[in-house]
mmCIF file of C-alpha atoms and ligand atoms in Angstrom:
data_model
loop_
_atom_site.group_PDB
_atom_site.id
_atom_site.type_symbol
_atom_site.label_atom_id
_atom_site.label_comp_id
_atom_site.label_asym_id
_atom_site.label_seq_id
_atom_site.Cartn_x
_atom_site.Cartn_y
_atom_site.Cartn_z
ATOM 1 C CA MET V 16 -7.618 -37.204 30.422
ATOM 2 C CA ALA V 17 -8.809 -33.697 29.515
ATOM 3 C CA LEU V 18 -12.065 -32.615 31.093
ATOM 4 C CA ARG V 19 -13.170 -30.726 27.972
ATOM 5 C CA SER V 20 -13.368 -32.284 24.528
ATOM 6 C CA THR V 21 -14.170 -29.081 22.638
ATOM 7 C CA ILE V 22 -12.441 -25.734 22.573
ATOM 8 C CA ARG V 23 -14.759 -22.748 22.400
ATOM 9 C CA GLN V 24 -14.365 -20.478 19.378
ATOM 10 C CA PRO V 25 -15.505 -16.872 18.885
ATOM 11 C CA ASP V 26 -18.749 -16.365 16.948
ATOM 12 C CA PRO V 27 -17.969 -15.670 13.276
ATOM 13 C CA VAL V 28 -19.616 -12.913 11.211
ATOM 14 C CA ALA V 29 -20.397 -12.704 7.492
ATOM 15 C CA GLY V 30 -17.216 -10.776 6.699
ATOM 16 C CA ALA V 31 -15.491 -7.440 7.054
ATOM 17 C CA LYS V 32 -15.895 -3.983 5.584
ATOM 18 C CA ILE V 33 -13.915 -0.744 5.582
ATOM 19 C CA LEU V 34 -15.429 1.810 7.972
ATOM 20 C CA GLY V 35 -12.980 4.692 7.593
ATOM 21 C CA LEU V 36 -9.814 5.883 5.851
ATOM 22 C CA GLY V 37 -7.045 8.350 6.590
ATOM 23 C CA SER V 38 -3.603 9.357 5.371
ATOM 24 C CA SER V 39 -0.624 11.426 6.398
ATOM 25 C CA GLN V 40 2.283 12.958 4.525
ATOM 26 C CA PRO V 41 5.266 14.935 5.741
ATOM 27 C CA ASP V 42 5.281 18.651 4.921
ATOM 28 C CA ARG V 43 8.430 18.768 2.805
ATOM 29 C CA ILE V 44 7.788 18.603 -0.941
ATOM 30 C CA VAL V 45 10.775 17.456 -2.999
ATOM 31 C CA THR V 46 10.560 18.402 -6.663
ATOM 32 C CA ASN V 47 12.286 16.694 -9.565
ATOM 33 C CA ASP V 48 14.309 19.866 -10.101
ATOM 34 C CA GLU V 49 15.615 19.665 -6.537
ATOM 35 C CA LEU V 50 16.814 16.090 -7.118
ATOM 36 C CA ALA V 51 18.375 17.158 -10.431
ATOM 37 C CA GLN V 52 20.676 19.446 -8.449
ATOM 38 C CA ARG V 53 22.099 16.349 -6.714
ATOM 39 C CA VAL V 54 22.110 13.621 -9.393
ATOM 40 C CA GLU V 55 22.278 13.525 -13.183
ATOM 41 C CA THR V 56 18.553 13.537 -13.964
ATOM 42 C CA ASN V 57 15.806 15.880 -15.109
ATOM 43 C CA ASP V 58 12.105 16.588 -14.667
ATOM 44 C CA GLU V 59 11.206 15.329 -18.152
ATOM 45 C CA TRP V 60 12.913 11.916 -17.646
ATOM 46 C CA ILE V 61 11.304 11.331 -14.264
ATOM 47 C CA ARG V 62 7.802 12.382 -15.416
ATOM 48 C CA SER V 63 7.910 10.328 -18.611
ATOM 49 C CA ARG V 64 9.651 7.173 -17.269
ATOM 50 C CA VAL V 65 8.108 7.007 -13.782
ATOM 51 C CA GLY V 66 5.245 9.538 -13.711
ATOM 52 C CA ILE V 67 6.400 11.435 -10.642
ATOM 53 C CA ALA V 68 6.198 15.249 -10.516
ATOM 54 C CA GLU V 69 6.980 15.597 -6.808
ATOM 55 C CA ARG V 70 7.177 13.545 -3.613
ATOM 56 C CA ARG V 71 7.339 14.126 0.149
ATOM 57 C CA PHE V 72 10.340 13.440 2.387
ATOM 58 C CA ALA V 73 9.992 13.161 6.137
ATOM 59 C CA SER V 74 11.854 15.368 8.594
ATOM 60 C CA ALA V 75 14.086 13.896 11.312
ATOM 61 C CA GLU V 76 11.110 14.151 13.697
ATOM 62 C CA ASP V 77 8.712 12.232 11.406
ATOM 63 C CA SER V 78 8.849 8.456 11.741
ATOM 64 C CA VAL V 79 7.047 5.337 10.528
ATOM 65 C CA VAL V 80 5.269 5.401 13.888
ATOM 66 C CA SER V 81 4.327 9.108 13.912
ATOM 67 C CA MET V 82 3.063 9.199 10.314
ATOM 68 C CA GLY V 83 1.170 5.926 10.782
ATOM 69 C CA ALA V 84 -0.410 7.093 14.034
ATOM 70 C CA ASP V 85 -1.545 10.301 12.347
ATOM 71 C CA ALA V 86 -3.108 8.382 9.436
ATOM 72 C CA GLY V 87 -4.639 5.874 11.870
ATOM 73 C CA SER V 88 -6.202 8.581 14.046
ATOM 74 C CA LYS V 89 -7.757 10.162 10.957
ATOM 75 C CA ALA V 90 -9.132 6.792 9.818
ATOM 76 C CA LEU V 91 -10.665 6.233 13.255
ATOM 77 C CA ALA V 92 -12.292 9.680 13.192
ATOM 78 C CA ASP V 93 -13.566 8.975 9.672
ATOM 79 C CA ALA V 94 -15.108 5.731 10.959
ATOM 80 C CA GLY V 95 -16.676 7.552 13.909
ATOM 81 C CA LEU V 96 -14.842 5.290 16.361
ATOM 82 C CA SER V 97 -12.640 5.828 19.417
ATOM 83 C CA PRO V 98 -9.185 4.276 19.906
ATOM 84 C CA THR V 99 -10.624 2.001 22.595
ATOM 85 C CA ASP V 100 -13.050 0.520 20.037
ATOM 86 C CA LEU V 101 -10.052 -1.176 18.384
ATOM 87 C CA ASP V 102 -9.181 -4.815 19.056
ATOM 88 C CA ALA V 103 -5.972 -4.882 17.026
ATOM 89 C CA VAL V 104 -3.547 -2.822 14.954
ATOM 90 C CA VAL V 105 -1.828 -4.378 11.930
ATOM 91 C CA VAL V 106 0.990 -2.280 10.477
ATOM 92 C CA ALA V 107 2.405 -2.956 7.040
ATOM 93 C CA THR V 108 5.903 -1.531 6.863
ATOM 94 C CA CYS V 109 9.386 -2.401 5.635
ATOM 95 C CA THR V 110 11.230 0.719 6.793
ATOM 96 C CA MET V 111 11.342 0.588 10.585
ATOM 97 C CA PRO V 112 14.830 1.667 11.727
ATOM 98 C CA THR V 113 15.317 -1.622 13.631
ATOM 99 C CA PRO V 114 13.530 -5.009 13.535
ATOM 100 C CA ILE V 115 12.378 -4.612 17.149
ATOM 101 C CA PRO V 116 10.420 -3.020 18.722
ATOM 102 C CA ASN V 117 7.693 -3.227 16.117
ATOM 103 C CA ALA V 118 5.718 -0.219 14.876
ATOM 104 C CA ALA V 119 2.227 -1.441 15.779
ATOM 105 C CA ALA V 120 2.480 -1.372 19.585
ATOM 106 C CA GLN V 121 3.946 2.153 19.566
ATOM 107 C CA MET V 122 1.372 3.317 17.050
ATOM 108 C CA ALA V 123 -1.500 1.988 19.153
ATOM 109 C CA ASP V 124 -0.100 3.792 22.188
ATOM 110 C CA ARG V 125 0.224 7.068 20.260
ATOM 111 C CA ILE V 126 -3.306 6.729 18.929
ATOM 112 C CA GLY V 127 -4.511 6.330 22.498
ATOM 113 C CA VAL V 128 -4.993 2.634 23.228
ATOM 114 C CA ASN V 129 -2.941 -0.082 24.898
ATOM 115 C CA GLY V 130 -3.706 -3.712 25.621
ATOM 116 C CA ILE V 131 -4.828 -4.649 22.104
ATOM 117 C CA GLY V 132 -3.222 -6.962 19.540
ATOM 118 C CA ALA V 133 -0.417 -5.185 17.694
ATOM 119 C CA MET V 134 1.777 -6.626 14.958
ATOM 120 C CA ASP V 135 3.827 -5.601 11.939
ATOM 121 C CA VAL V 136 3.517 -7.326 8.582
ATOM 122 C CA ASN V 137 6.393 -7.110 6.123
ATOM 123 C CA ALA V 138 5.379 -7.869 2.574
ATOM 124 C CA ALA V 139 7.051 -4.669 1.299
ATOM 125 C CA CYS V 140 4.878 -2.818 -1.215
ATOM 126 C CA ALA V 141 2.239 -5.584 -1.045
ATOM 127 C CA GLY V 142 1.981 -5.099 2.735
ATOM 128 C CA PHE V 143 -1.278 -3.146 2.884
ATOM 129 C CA CYS V 144 -3.135 -5.854 0.931
ATOM 130 C CA TYR V 145 -1.605 -8.569 3.145
ATOM 131 C CA GLY V 146 -2.580 -6.607 6.263
ATOM 132 C CA THR V 147 -6.092 -6.061 4.974
ATOM 133 C CA GLY V 148 -6.429 -9.772 4.237
ATOM 134 C CA ILE V 149 -5.266 -10.711 7.742
ATOM 135 C CA ALA V 150 -7.511 -8.102 9.400
ATOM 136 C CA ALA V 151 -10.563 -9.164 7.383
ATOM 137 C CA ASP V 152 -10.034 -12.801 8.394
ATOM 138 C CA MET V 153 -9.617 -11.803 12.055
ATOM 139 C CA ILE V 154 -12.976 -10.030 11.879
ATOM 140 C CA ARG V 155 -14.765 -12.720 9.883
ATOM 141 C CA SER V 156 -13.672 -15.402 12.332
ATOM 142 C CA GLY V 157 -14.762 -13.320 15.326
ATOM 143 C CA THR V 158 -11.250 -12.873 16.738
ATOM 144 C CA ALA V 159 -11.631 -9.086 16.505
ATOM 145 C CA ARG V 160 -14.431 -6.603 15.765
ATOM 146 C CA HIS V 161 -12.448 -3.533 14.773
ATOM 147 C CA VAL V 162 -8.945 -3.655 13.319
ATOM 148 C CA LEU V 163 -6.811 -0.721 12.200
ATOM 149 C CA VAL V 164 -4.650 -1.516 9.172
ATOM 150 C CA VAL V 165 -1.851 0.970 8.511
ATOM 151 C CA GLY V 166 0.714 1.190 5.740
ATOM 152 C CA SER V 167 3.524 3.523 6.810
ATOM 153 C CA GLU V 168 6.972 4.057 5.322
ATOM 154 C CA LYS V 169 9.979 6.295 5.731
ATOM 155 C CA LEU V 170 11.849 5.170 2.636
ATOM 156 C CA SER V 171 14.014 8.311 2.594
ATOM 157 C CA ASP V 172 16.019 6.773 5.461
ATOM 158 C CA TRP V 173 17.084 3.975 3.099
ATOM 159 C CA LEU V 174 17.895 5.946 -0.045
ATOM 160 C CA ASP V 175 21.320 6.492 -1.536
ATOM 161 C CA MET V 176 20.793 10.083 -2.646
ATOM 162 C CA ASP V 177 23.606 9.634 -5.169
ATOM 163 C CA ASP V 178 21.867 6.701 -6.913
ATOM 164 C CA ARG V 179 19.585 8.301 -9.498
ATOM 165 C CA SER V 180 17.837 5.010 -10.268
ATOM 166 C CA VAL V 181 16.246 4.869 -6.786
ATOM 167 C CA CYS V 182 16.385 8.309 -5.129
ATOM 168 C CA ILE V 183 13.930 9.772 -7.642
ATOM 169 C CA ILE V 184 11.319 7.038 -7.065
ATOM 170 C CA PHE V 185 10.719 6.439 -3.365
ATOM 171 C CA ALA V 186 9.087 8.674 -0.764
ATOM 172 C CA ASP V 187 7.511 8.845 2.683
ATOM 173 C CA GLY V 188 3.947 8.746 4.020
ATOM 174 C CA ALA V 189 1.199 6.661 5.571
ATOM 175 C CA GLY V 190 -2.313 5.488 4.838
ATOM 176 C CA ALA V 191 -4.784 3.661 7.055
ATOM 177 C CA ALA V 192 -8.130 1.898 7.059
ATOM 178 C CA VAL V 193 -10.380 0.831 9.923
ATOM 179 C CA LEU V 194 -12.077 -2.487 9.276
ATOM 180 C CA GLY V 195 -15.157 -3.687 11.107
ATOM 181 C CA PRO V 196 -17.730 -6.480 10.945
ATOM 182 C CA ALA V 197 -20.324 -6.951 8.220
ATOM 183 C CA GLU V 198 -23.262 -8.738 9.787
ATOM 184 C CA THR V 199 -24.931 -9.829 6.515
ATOM 185 C CA PRO V 200 -23.440 -11.194 3.263
ATOM 186 C CA GLU V 201 -24.814 -8.143 1.369
ATOM 187 C CA ASP V 202 -22.910 -5.855 3.717
ATOM 188 C CA VAL V 203 -19.481 -7.501 3.192
ATOM 189 C CA GLY V 204 -16.976 -4.986 1.842
ATOM 190 C CA VAL V 205 -13.656 -6.862 1.697
ATOM 191 C CA GLY V 206 -13.157 -9.733 -0.736
ATOM 192 C CA PRO V 207 -10.851 -12.734 -0.292
ATOM 193 C CA VAL V 208 -7.192 -11.925 -0.772
ATOM 194 C CA ALA V 209 -5.304 -13.277 -3.784
ATOM 195 C CA TRP V 210 -1.666 -13.360 -2.757
ATOM 196 C CA GLY V 211 1.660 -15.017 -3.364
ATOM 197 C CA ALA V 212 5.398 -14.617 -3.505
ATOM 198 C CA ALA V 213 8.218 -15.179 -5.981
ATOM 199 C CA GLY V 214 11.196 -15.874 -3.736
ATOM 200 C CA ASP V 215 13.137 -17.006 -6.773
ATOM 201 C CA LEU V 216 13.340 -13.316 -7.751
ATOM 202 C CA VAL V 217 14.483 -12.180 -4.288
ATOM 203 C CA SER V 218 17.667 -10.559 -5.592
ATOM 204 C CA THR V 219 15.786 -7.975 -7.697
ATOM 205 C CA ILE V 220 14.903 -5.646 -4.761
ATOM 206 C CA GLY V 221 16.699 -5.421 -1.438
ATOM 207 C CA ILE V 222 18.828 -3.540 1.051
ATOM 208 C CA ASP V 223 22.584 -3.643 0.433
ATOM 209 C CA GLU V 224 25.433 -3.872 2.953
ATOM 210 C CA LYS V 225 25.410 -0.065 3.323
ATOM 211 C CA ASN V 226 21.695 -0.102 4.232
ATOM 212 C CA TYR V 227 20.685 1.364 0.869
ATOM 213 C CA LEU V 228 17.685 0.242 -1.141
ATOM 214 C CA ARG V 229 18.625 -1.192 -4.534
ATOM 215 C CA GLN V 230 16.478 -2.640 -7.300
ATOM 216 C CA GLU V 231 16.903 -4.108 -10.742
ATOM 217 C CA GLY V 232 14.380 -1.700 -12.221
ATOM 218 C CA GLN V 233 13.898 -3.303 -15.620
ATOM 219 C CA ALA V 234 13.505 -6.848 -14.250
ATOM 220 C CA VAL V 235 10.908 -5.711 -11.699
ATOM 221 C CA PHE V 236 9.160 -3.621 -14.347
ATOM 222 C CA ARG V 237 8.830 -6.621 -16.689
ATOM 223 C CA TRP V 238 7.596 -8.819 -13.839
ATOM 224 C CA ALA V 239 5.062 -6.245 -12.635
ATOM 225 C CA THR V 240 3.630 -5.560 -16.075
ATOM 226 C CA THR V 241 3.112 -9.257 -16.821
ATOM 227 C CA LYS V 242 2.302 -10.921 -13.476
ATOM 228 C CA ILE V 243 0.224 -8.386 -11.545
ATOM 229 C CA ALA V 244 -2.839 -7.967 -13.791
ATOM 230 C CA PRO V 245 -3.557 -11.747 -13.510
ATOM 231 C CA ILE V 246 -3.375 -11.439 -9.703
ATOM 232 C CA ALA V 247 -5.885 -8.580 -9.834
ATOM 233 C CA MET V 248 -8.129 -10.778 -12.008
ATOM 234 C CA GLU V 249 -7.762 -13.615 -9.501
ATOM 235 C CA ALA V 250 -8.841 -11.307 -6.670
ATOM 236 C CA LEU V 251 -11.916 -10.344 -8.686
ATOM 237 C CA ASP V 252 -12.696 -13.973 -9.440
ATOM 238 C CA LYS V 253 -12.377 -14.923 -5.766
ATOM 239 C CA ALA V 254 -14.883 -12.181 -4.918
ATOM 240 C CA GLY V 255 -17.277 -13.460 -7.601
ATOM 241 C CA LEU V 256 -16.946 -10.251 -9.611
ATOM 242 C CA THR V 257 -15.786 -9.332 -13.122
ATOM 243 C CA PRO V 258 -13.728 -6.377 -14.413
ATOM 244 C CA ALA V 259 -16.975 -4.634 -15.425
ATOM 245 C CA ASP V 260 -17.976 -4.488 -11.750
ATOM 246 C CA VAL V 261 -14.919 -2.424 -10.791
ATOM 247 C CA ASP V 262 -15.355 1.333 -10.288
ATOM 248 C CA VAL V 263 -11.835 2.119 -9.089
ATOM 249 C CA LEU V 264 -8.476 0.444 -9.790
ATOM 250 C CA VAL V 265 -5.760 1.110 -7.219
ATOM 251 C CA PRO V 266 -2.493 -0.677 -8.027
ATOM 252 C CA HIS V 267 0.553 -0.005 -5.848
ATOM 253 C CA GLN V 268 1.957 3.319 -7.037
ATOM 254 C CA ALA V 269 5.359 2.045 -8.214
ATOM 255 C CA ASN V 270 5.472 3.599 -11.664
ATOM 256 C CA LEU V 271 2.663 5.260 -13.647
ATOM 257 C CA ARG V 272 3.560 3.128 -16.681
ATOM 258 C CA ILE V 273 3.018 -0.035 -14.606
ATOM 259 C CA VAL V 274 -0.313 1.335 -13.329
ATOM 260 C CA GLU V 275 -1.404 2.085 -16.892
ATOM 261 C CA ALA V 276 -0.303 -1.364 -18.114
ATOM 262 C CA ILE V 277 -2.427 -3.045 -15.426
ATOM 263 C CA ALA V 278 -5.411 -0.803 -16.276
ATOM 264 C CA LYS V 279 -5.010 -1.617 -19.982
ATOM 265 C CA LYS V 280 -5.117 -5.359 -19.286
ATOM 266 C CA LEU V 281 -8.182 -4.946 -17.085
ATOM 267 C CA ARG V 282 -9.898 -3.005 -19.879
ATOM 268 C CA GLN V 283 -9.007 -5.775 -22.349
ATOM 269 C CA HIS V 284 -10.884 -8.101 -19.983
ATOM 270 C CA GLY V 285 -14.021 -5.951 -19.891
ATOM 271 C CA ALA V 286 -13.370 -3.118 -17.413
ATOM 272 C CA ARG V 287 -15.560 -0.101 -18.105
ATOM 273 C CA GLU V 288 -14.298 2.973 -19.951
ATOM 274 C CA ASP V 289 -15.210 5.123 -16.936
ATOM 275 C CA LEU V 290 -12.943 3.041 -14.664
ATOM 276 C CA VAL V 291 -11.167 5.428 -12.286
ATOM 277 C CA VAL V 292 -7.438 4.601 -12.123
ATOM 278 C CA ALA V 293 -5.297 5.807 -9.214
ATOM 279 C CA ASP V 294 -2.400 8.065 -10.213
ATOM 280 C CA ASP V 295 -1.336 9.272 -6.780
ATOM 281 C CA ILE V 296 2.312 8.591 -7.642
ATOM 282 C CA VAL V 297 2.355 11.906 -9.560
ATOM 283 C CA HIS V 298 2.354 13.945 -6.345
ATOM 284 C CA SER V 299 3.298 11.335 -3.713
ATOM 285 C CA GLY V 300 6.018 9.190 -5.312
ATOM 286 C CA ASN V 301 6.360 5.500 -4.471
ATOM 287 C CA THR V 302 5.542 5.089 -0.774
ATOM 288 C CA SER V 303 5.565 1.258 -0.732
ATOM 289 C CA SER V 304 2.928 -0.144 1.650
ATOM 290 C CA ALA V 305 1.391 3.314 2.173
ATOM 291 C CA SER V 306 0.669 3.970 -1.480
ATOM 292 C CA ILE V 307 -2.660 2.144 -1.839
ATOM 293 C CA PRO V 308 -4.562 3.522 1.200
ATOM 294 C CA MET V 309 -3.043 6.971 0.626
ATOM 295 C CA ALA V 310 -4.133 6.957 -3.027
ATOM 296 C CA ILE V 311 -7.698 6.021 -2.093
ATOM 297 C CA ASP V 312 -7.836 8.667 0.631
ATOM 298 C CA HIS V 313 -6.550 11.349 -1.739
ATOM 299 C CA MET V 314 -9.037 10.313 -4.446
ATOM 300 C CA ARG V 315 -11.846 10.544 -1.894
ATOM 301 C CA GLY V 316 -10.682 13.994 -0.840
ATOM 302 C CA ALA V 317 -10.623 15.112 -4.486
ATOM 303 C CA GLY V 318 -14.143 13.760 -5.078
ATOM 304 C CA ARG V 319 -12.933 11.261 -7.696
ATOM 305 C CA VAL V 320 -14.508 8.268 -5.909
ATOM 306 C CA ARG V 321 -17.677 7.790 -3.874
ATOM 307 C CA SER V 322 -18.876 5.803 -0.928
ATOM 308 C CA GLY V 323 -20.028 2.386 -2.130
ATOM 309 C CA ASP V 324 -17.614 2.285 -5.075
ATOM 310 C CA VAL V 325 -16.058 -1.122 -5.746
ATOM 311 C CA ALA V 326 -12.265 -0.768 -5.674
ATOM 312 C CA LEU V 327 -9.742 -3.359 -6.838
ATOM 313 C CA ILE V 328 -6.472 -2.971 -4.942
ATOM 314 C CA VAL V 329 -3.247 -4.813 -5.759
ATOM 315 C CA GLY V 330 0.215 -4.456 -4.258
ATOM 316 C CA PHE V 331 3.587 -5.829 -5.398
ATOM 317 C CA GLY V 332 7.219 -5.387 -4.471
ATOM 318 C CA ALA V 333 10.242 -6.773 -2.675
ATOM 319 C CA GLY V 334 10.237 -10.454 -1.831
ATOM 320 C CA LEU V 335 9.006 -10.488 -4.456
ATOM 321 C CA SER V 336 5.563 -10.358 -2.840
ATOM 322 C CA TYR V 337 2.169 -9.604 -4.316
ATOM 323 C CA GLY V 338 -1.440 -9.549 -3.223
ATOM 324 C CA GLY V 339 -4.767 -7.880 -3.816
ATOM 325 C CA GLN V 340 -8.474 -7.892 -3.104
ATOM 326 C CA VAL V 341 -11.752 -6.146 -3.790
ATOM 327 C CA VAL V 342 -12.859 -3.539 -1.258
ATOM 328 C CA VAL V 343 -15.993 -1.404 -1.088
ATOM 329 C CA LEU V 344 -15.133 2.215 -0.277
ATOM 330 C CA PRO V 345 -16.618 3.698 2.897
HETATM 331 O O1 UT7 H 423 7.812 -0.492 -5.537
HETATM 332 C C1 UT7 H 423 8.481 -1.709 -5.633
HETATM 333 C C2 UT7 H 423 8.389 -2.273 -7.005
HETATM 334 N N1 UT7 H 423 9.245 -1.540 -7.900
HETATM 335 C C3 UT7 H 423 8.894 -1.359 -9.166
HETATM 336 O O2 UT7 H 423 7.849 -1.760 -9.573
HETATM 337 C C4 UT7 H 423 9.891 -0.639 -10.049
HETATM 338 C C5 UT7 H 423 9.842 -1.150 -11.462
HETATM 339 N N2 UT7 H 423 10.796 -0.494 -12.341
HETATM 340 C C6 UT7 H 423 10.634 0.784 -12.787
HETATM 341 O O3 UT7 H 423 9.683 1.469 -12.436
HETATM 342 C C7 UT7 H 423 11.610 1.304 -13.823
HETATM 343 O O4 UT7 H 423 12.399 0.236 -14.289
HETATM 344 C C8 UT7 H 423 12.537 2.429 -13.319
HETATM 345 C C9 UT7 H 423 11.720 3.683 -13.090
HETATM 346 C C10 UT7 H 423 13.218 2.000 -12.046
HETATM 347 C C11 UT7 H 423 13.595 2.763 -14.373
HETATM 348 O O5 UT7 H 423 12.991 3.084 -15.592
HETATM 349 P P1 UT7 H 423 13.435 2.364 -16.922
HETATM 350 O O6 UT7 H 423 12.625 2.956 -17.998
HETATM 351 O O7 UT7 H 423 13.339 0.880 -16.732
HETATM 352 O O8 UT7 H 423 14.925 2.843 -17.076
HETATM 353 P P2 UT7 H 423 16.242 1.934 -17.228
HETATM 354 O O9 UT7 H 423 16.650 1.414 -15.896
HETATM 355 O O10 UT7 H 423 16.067 0.987 -18.348
HETATM 356 O O11 UT7 H 423 17.279 3.035 -17.663
HETATM 357 C C12 UT7 H 423 17.215 3.680 -18.962
HETATM 358 C C13 UT7 H 423 18.282 4.727 -19.031
HETATM 359 C C14 UT7 H 423 19.642 4.231 -18.572
HETATM 360 O O12 UT7 H 423 20.626 4.884 -19.357
HETATM 361 P P3 UT7 H 423 21.317 4.135 -20.605
HETATM 362 O O13 UT7 H 423 21.942 2.897 -20.043
HETATM 363 O O14 UT7 H 423 20.198 3.847 -21.559
HETATM 364 O O15 UT7 H 423 22.296 5.151 -21.067
HETATM 365 C C15 UT7 H 423 19.765 4.696 -17.180
HETATM 366 O O16 UT7 H 423 21.076 4.880 -16.764
HETATM 367 O O17 UT7 H 423 17.942 5.795 -18.125
HETATM 368 C C16 UT7 H 423 19.035 6.020 -17.249
HETATM 369 N N3 UT7 H 423 18.495 6.483 -15.978
HETATM 370 C C17 UT7 H 423 18.196 7.760 -15.746
HETATM 371 N N4 UT7 H 423 18.273 8.863 -16.526
HETATM 372 C C18 UT7 H 423 17.866 10.014 -15.999
HETATM 373 C C19 UT7 H 423 18.217 5.753 -14.860
HETATM 374 N N5 UT7 H 423 17.742 6.551 -13.910
HETATM 375 C C20 UT7 H 423 17.712 7.803 -14.433
HETATM 376 C C21 UT7 H 423 17.307 9.046 -13.945
HETATM 377 N N6 UT7 H 423 17.402 10.123 -14.749
HETATM 378 N N7 UT7 H 423 16.826 9.209 -12.688
#
């Protein structure tokens, strides 16, 4: 018979909050005109149908790991923490060159810490919200005090540059957030995650036999413009908030028309007229799991959002996967 009848658990805290943010983009700017030299497209079509003016493509030296480590280091500095203050790294990515080794262990090492929990989460463009949900629960339960959540993607490795329906959309970059404990309920800055998956629609986005990303654009567009606003509303409801409480809306930057459709639905449900809506896709393209933290970091840098603002984040993409939550900006 066992000598112990109970198994000790870590001491829980009230919840989690974001302590710092950072982002990283490769240097090379790719304009719509540059892409129009390769495929049959034009600046006007891309701006009006997708909302992108330019995007960044990584060099051969840039990787999911290097861009993520750069964003993560900046987020740590923003939080006023050292690498050794971290207990875990959670990396949302779907563009590692191989399934193993994962990105998180290498990223932690590059940032300057070993011996901490390190895992990748693949929920495609919903990955940052999944990672944030996992990290917040790790902190709330007492498993970890400080967790770095990174969204990092090198989508250019997976693009058929002769397929105009995808090569004009996707791009490279990373965004990161450091989460830490909130000791009191008033201090909690990450709401419960509202998430799910639609595996019945798996065939709409994927990687083909030539390792190229393909998507049924119209089908995903219809799905995103009908199903994602209700998920955002569910995340608000789970946090005990209403659309009027939201200062900043940050949907995954897949297409500016999808972003605007989600914002319109939120306004129909009482969001304020002064709601700030992320439009980072204009200059960053669609960077999958990186798009949400990168958009927030860029909006902070531009002075469009403030510390203490209530942000509603919601990601969606291949899987199909979706998820979102309320976060208070650091
Ligand atoms: O991040 C993961 C989640 N992904 C998404 O949320 C993506 C959702 N889908 C979309 O954002 C849009 O469907 C796209 C941006 C992918 C495409 O926009 P669309 O307005 O749905 O265009 P479409 O696919 O219906 O194509 C309309 C026309 C077609 O020509 P025809 O058949 O009408 O002659 C396309 O061949 O536009 C053509 N087209 C282009 N024309 C110029 C497709 N790509 C291009 C292009 N330049 N790059």
